[in-house]
CSV table of C-alpha atoms in Angstrom, one decimal:
chain,number,residue,atom,x,y,z
A,171,MET,CA,143.5,102.0,65.9
A,172,THR,CA,146.1,99.4,65.3
A,173,LEU,CA,148.2,99.4,62.2
A,174,GLY,CA,146.9,96.1,60.8
A,175,THR,CA,144.8,93.0,61.6
A,176,GLY,CA,147.2,90.5,60.0
A,177,LEU,CA,150.3,88.8,61.4
A,178,GLY,CA,153.2,91.1,61.9
A,179,GLY,CA,150.9,94.1,61.8
A,180,HIS,CA,150.3,93.9,58.1
A,181,LEU,CA,147.3,95.6,56.6
A,182,GLU,CA,145.0,92.9,55.2
A,183,VAL,CA,143.5,93.7,51.7
A,184,LEU,CA,140.7,92.1,49.7
A,185,VAL,CA,141.0,92.7,46.0
A,186,VAL,CA,137.6,92.8,44.2
A,187,ASP,CA,137.5,92.9,40.4
A,188,ASP,CA,135.3,91.0,37.9
A,189,ASP,CA,138.3,90.3,35.6
A,190,VAL,CA,140.3,87.4,37.1
A,191,ARG,CA,143.5,88.5,35.3
A,192,VAL,CA,143.2,92.1,36.5
A,193,ALA,CA,142.5,90.9,40.1
A,194,ARG,CA,145.7,88.8,40.0
A,195,VAL,CA,147.7,91.7,38.7
A,196,ASN,CA,146.3,94.1,41.4
A,197,ALA,CA,146.9,91.5,44.1
A,198,ALA,CA,150.5,91.1,42.9
A,199,TYR,CA,151.0,94.9,43.1
A,200,VAL,CA,149.6,94.9,46.6
A,201,GLY,CA,151.9,92.1,47.6
A,202,LYS,CA,154.9,94.2,46.6
A,203,VAL,CA,154.1,97.1,48.9
A,204,ALA,CA,155.7,96.8,52.3
A,205,GLY,CA,153.2,96.5,55.2
A,206,PHE,CA,150.4,95.1,53.1
A,207,ARG,CA,149.1,91.5,52.6
A,208,VAL,CA,146.5,90.2,50.2
A,209,ALA,CA,143.9,88.3,52.3
A,210,GLY,CA,141.9,87.2,49.2
A,211,GLN,CA,140.3,88.0,45.8
A,212,ALA,CA,136.7,88.2,44.8
A,213,HIS,CA,135.2,88.6,41.3
A,214,SER,CA,131.6,89.6,42.2
A,215,ALA,CA,129.8,91.5,44.9
A,216,THR,CA,128.4,88.2,46.2
A,217,GLU,CA,131.8,86.7,46.5
A,218,ALA,CA,133.2,89.8,48.2
A,219,LEU,CA,130.3,90.0,50.7
A,220,ALA,CA,130.7,86.3,51.6
A,221,PHE,CA,134.4,86.7,52.1
A,222,LEU,CA,134.0,89.7,54.3
A,223,LYS,CA,131.5,87.9,56.5
A,224,ARG,CA,134.0,85.3,57.4
A,225,THR,CA,137.4,87.1,57.1
A,226,PRO,CA,138.2,90.5,58.7
A,227,VAL,CA,140.2,92.8,56.4
A,228,ASP,CA,141.4,96.4,56.8
A,229,LEU,CA,141.0,97.6,53.2
A,230,VAL,CA,139.0,96.6,50.1
A,231,LEU,CA,140.3,97.5,46.6
A,232,LEU,CA,137.0,97.7,44.9
A,233,ASP,CA,136.0,97.8,41.2
A,234,HIS,CA,132.8,99.6,40.3
A,235,TYR,CA,131.7,97.4,37.4
A,236,LEU,CA,130.8,94.0,38.9
A,237,PRO,CA,128.6,91.4,37.3
A,238,ASP,CA,125.9,91.3,39.9
A,239,GLU,CA,125.8,94.9,41.2
A,240,THR,CA,128.0,98.0,41.2
A,241,GLY,CA,130.8,98.6,43.6
A,242,LEU,CA,129.0,101.5,45.2
A,243,SER,CA,125.9,99.5,45.7
A,244,LEU,CA,128.1,96.9,47.5
A,245,VAL,CA,129.6,99.6,49.7
A,246,ARG,CA,126.1,100.7,50.8
A,247,ARG,CA,125.2,97.1,51.6
A,248,LEU,CA,128.4,96.7,53.6
A,249,ARG,CA,127.6,99.7,55.7
A,250,GLN,CA,124.0,98.6,56.3
A,251,LEU,CA,125.3,95.3,57.5
A,252,GLY,CA,127.8,96.9,59.9
A,253,HIS,CA,131.0,96.3,57.9
A,254,HIS,CA,133.3,99.3,58.2
A,255,ASN,CA,136.2,98.2,56.1
A,256,ASP,CA,138.0,101.0,54.4
A,257,ILE,CA,137.5,101.3,50.7
A,258,ILE,CA,139.7,102.4,47.8
A,259,MET,CA,137.8,102.4,44.5
A,260,VAL,CA,139.9,100.9,41.6
A,261,THR,CA,137.9,101.3,38.5
A,262,ALA,CA,137.6,102.5,34.9
A,263,ALA,CA,134.5,104.5,35.9
A,264,ARG,CA,135.5,108.1,35.6
A,265,ASP,CA,132.3,110.1,35.3
A,266,ILE,CA,131.9,112.8,37.9
A,267,ALA,CA,128.6,111.4,39.3
A,268,THR,CA,130.3,108.1,40.2
A,269,VAL,CA,133.3,109.8,41.7
A,270,GLN,CA,131.0,112.1,43.8
A,271,ALA,CA,129.0,109.1,44.9
A,272,ALA,CA,132.1,107.2,46.0
A,273,MET,CA,133.1,110.2,48.1
A,274,ARG,CA,129.7,110.4,49.8
A,275,HIS,CA,129.7,106.7,50.6
A,276,GLY,CA,133.1,106.9,52.3
A,277,ALA,CA,135.6,105.8,49.7
A,278,LEU,CA,139.0,107.0,51.0
A,279,GLN,CA,140.6,107.1,47.5
A,280,TYR,CA,139.7,106.7,43.9
A,281,LEU,CA,142.2,105.2,41.4
A,282,VAL,CA,141.2,105.3,37.7
A,283,LYS,CA,142.2,102.4,35.4
A,284,PRO,CA,144.5,101.9,33.8
A,285,PHE,CA,147.1,102.8,36.4
A,286,THR,CA,150.8,101.9,37.1
A,287,PHE,CA,152.2,100.1,40.1
A,288,ALA,CA,153.6,103.4,41.3
A,289,GLY,CA,150.1,104.9,41.2
A,290,LEU,CA,148.6,102.1,43.4
A,291,ARG,CA,151.6,102.1,45.7
A,292,ALA,CA,151.1,105.8,46.4
A,293,LYS,CA,147.5,105.3,47.3
A,294,LEU,CA,148.4,102.4,49.6
A,295,GLU,CA,151.3,104.3,51.2
A,296,GLY,CA,148.9,107.2,51.8
A,297,TYR,CA,146.4,104.8,53.4
A,298,ALA,CA,149.1,103.4,55.7
A,299,ALA,CA,150.1,106.9,56.7
A,300,LEU,CA,146.5,107.6,57.6
A,301,ARG,CA,146.3,104.5,59.7
A,302,ARG,CA,149.4,105.6,61.6
A,303,ALA,CA,148.1,109.1,62.0
A,304,LEU,CA,144.9,107.7,63.6
A,305,GLU,CA,146.7,105.6,66.2
A,306,GLY,CA,146.1,106.5,69.8
A,307,ASP,CA,143.3,108.0,71.8
A,308,GLY,CA,142.6,111.5,73.1
A,309,GLU,CA,142.1,114.8,71.4
A,310,ALA,CA,143.8,116.0,68.2
A,311,GLY,CA,145.3,119.4,67.8
A,312,GLN,CA,145.2,121.3,64.5
A,313,ASP,CA,148.6,120.0,63.4
A,314,GLN,CA,147.5,116.4,63.9
A,315,VAL,CA,144.2,117.0,62.2
A,316,ASP,CA,146.1,118.4,59.2
A,317,ARG,CA,148.3,115.4,59.1
A,318,ILE,CA,145.3,113.1,59.2
A,319,PHE,CA,143.5,114.8,56.4
A,320,GLY,CA,146.7,115.2,54.4
A,321,ALA,CA,147.8,111.6,54.8
A,322,LEU,CA,145.9,110.3,51.8
A,323,GLY,CA,147.7,112.6,49.4
A,324,GLY,CA,150.2,109.8,48.9
A,325,ALA,CA,153.9,109.6,49.6
A,326,SER,CA,155.4,111.2,46.5
A,327,ALA,CA,155.9,114.9,45.9
A,328,GLY,CA,153.0,116.1,43.8
A,329,PRO,CA,153.0,118.9,41.3
A,330,ALA,CA,151.5,121.4,43.7
A,331,GLU,CA,154.5,120.8,46.1
A,332,LEU,CA,157.2,121.4,43.5
A,333,PRO,CA,158.8,124.8,43.1
A,334,LYS,CA,158.7,126.4,39.7
A,335,GLY,CA,161.2,124.8,37.3
A,336,HIS,CA,161.0,121.4,38.8
A,337,SER,CA,159.5,118.3,37.1
A,338,ALA,CA,157.2,115.9,38.9
A,339,LEU,CA,158.5,113.1,36.6
A,340,THR,CA,162.1,113.8,37.6
A,341,ALA,CA,161.2,113.9,41.3
A,342,ASP,CA,159.4,110.5,40.9
A,343,LEU,CA,162.5,109.1,39.1
A,344,VAL,CA,164.8,110.1,41.9
A,345,ARG,CA,162.2,108.8,44.4
A,346,GLU,CA,162.1,105.4,42.7
A,347,VAL,CA,165.9,105.1,42.7
A,348,LEU,CA,166.1,105.8,46.4
A,349,ARG,CA,163.2,103.5,47.2
A,350,GLY,CA,164.9,100.7,45.3
A,351,ALA,CA,168.2,101.1,47.0
A,352,GLU,CA,169.4,98.8,49.8
A,353,GLY,CA,171.0,101.7,51.7
A,354,PRO,CA,171.9,105.4,51.5
A,355,LEU,CA,173.1,106.7,48.1
A,356,SER,CA,175.3,109.7,47.2
A,357,ALA,CA,174.1,112.2,44.6
A,358,GLN,CA,176.5,110.7,42.1
A,359,GLU,CA,175.1,107.2,42.6
A,360,VAL,CA,171.5,108.5,42.2
A,361,ALA,CA,172.6,110.3,39.0
A,362,GLU,CA,174.1,107.1,37.6
A,363,ARG,CA,171.1,105.0,38.4
A,364,SER,CA,168.6,107.5,37.0
A,365,SER,CA,170.6,108.7,34.0
A,366,LEU,CA,170.4,112.2,35.3
A,367,SER,CA,173.3,114.7,35.6
A,368,ARG,CA,174.8,114.9,39.1
A,369,GLN,CA,173.7,118.5,39.4
A,370,THR,CA,170.1,117.6,38.6
A,371,ALA,CA,170.1,114.7,41.0
A,372,GLN,CA,171.6,116.9,43.7
A,373,ARG,CA,168.9,119.6,43.1
A,374,TYR,CA,166.1,117.1,43.5
A,375,LEU,CA,167.6,115.3,46.4
A,376,LYS,CA,167.8,118.7,48.3
A,377,LEU,CA,164.2,119.4,47.4
A,378,LEU,CA,163.0,116.0,48.7
A,379,GLU,CA,165.1,116.5,51.8
A,380,ARG,CA,163.4,119.8,52.5
A,381,THR,CA,160.0,118.3,52.1
A,382,GLY,CA,160.9,115.5,54.6
A,383,ARG,CA,160.8,112.7,52.0
A,384,VAL,CA,164.5,112.1,52.2
A,385,ARG,CA,166.9,111.8,55.1
A,386,LEU,CA,170.5,113.2,54.7
A,387,SER,CA,173.4,111.6,56.5
A,388,LEU,CA,177.2,112.3,56.3
A,389,LYS,CA,179.8,109.7,55.5
A,390,TYR,CA,183.3,110.7,56.7
A,391,GLY,CA,186.4,109.5,54.9
A,392,GLU,CA,190.0,109.7,55.9
A,393,THR,CA,190.5,113.0,54.2
A,394,GLY,CA,188.5,115.7,52.5
A,395,ARG,CA,184.9,116.8,53.0
A,396,PRO,CA,182.2,114.4,54.2
A,397,GLU,CA,180.1,112.8,51.5
A,398,HIS,CA,176.4,113.5,51.6
A,399,ARG,CA,174.3,110.4,51.4
A,400,TYR,CA,170.5,110.2,51.0
A,401,VAL,CA,167.9,107.6,52.0
A,402,TRP,CA,164.1,107.5,51.4
A,403,VAL,CA,162.2,108.0,54.6
């Protein structure tokens, strides 16, 4: 499986939402995530199906509440017609029956409205990680299988991964600072940009380094100990 169908290896995305304004916002969010490109927008199942018949895309961000049929009904029709685009549901529908149906029909992720840019980006980054994990042929060992099934968990450290006494919000704050930086940062620079104490920033940087989210490098000066600098992987 190649990383993307678009120019430069970008993953092509169709945004489907009955609300034109919401579709534009979601498309703008997608456009801000590295490696993704918005191929188009649709505001009904009919428009989405017509678009997919003429334009190949990798991923569909699909609302459930469409004016002519539900998103899940559209997924069923797409599969019957031989379209195997990946699906991430992006919807206000939060009842368990709809969530279960989405899983059974092959939706890779389910994002409940309203959500933040960070929330959508985590889903997209998880999807990109899945695509990378699936590249190549041959057989997969258990380690690779685990990476494939774990890829959609997203790129940020979740609450289940954090040791006792650590805050997911603080971990996300440090993550955002590193992701927005143009290069490696010291613990002091992370502390200043996040309004955290240096000790707190250092603690979370070490945690993220241990989990593989952050890469540590050393900057040597003319005298004294080398400075630890961190960059988001």
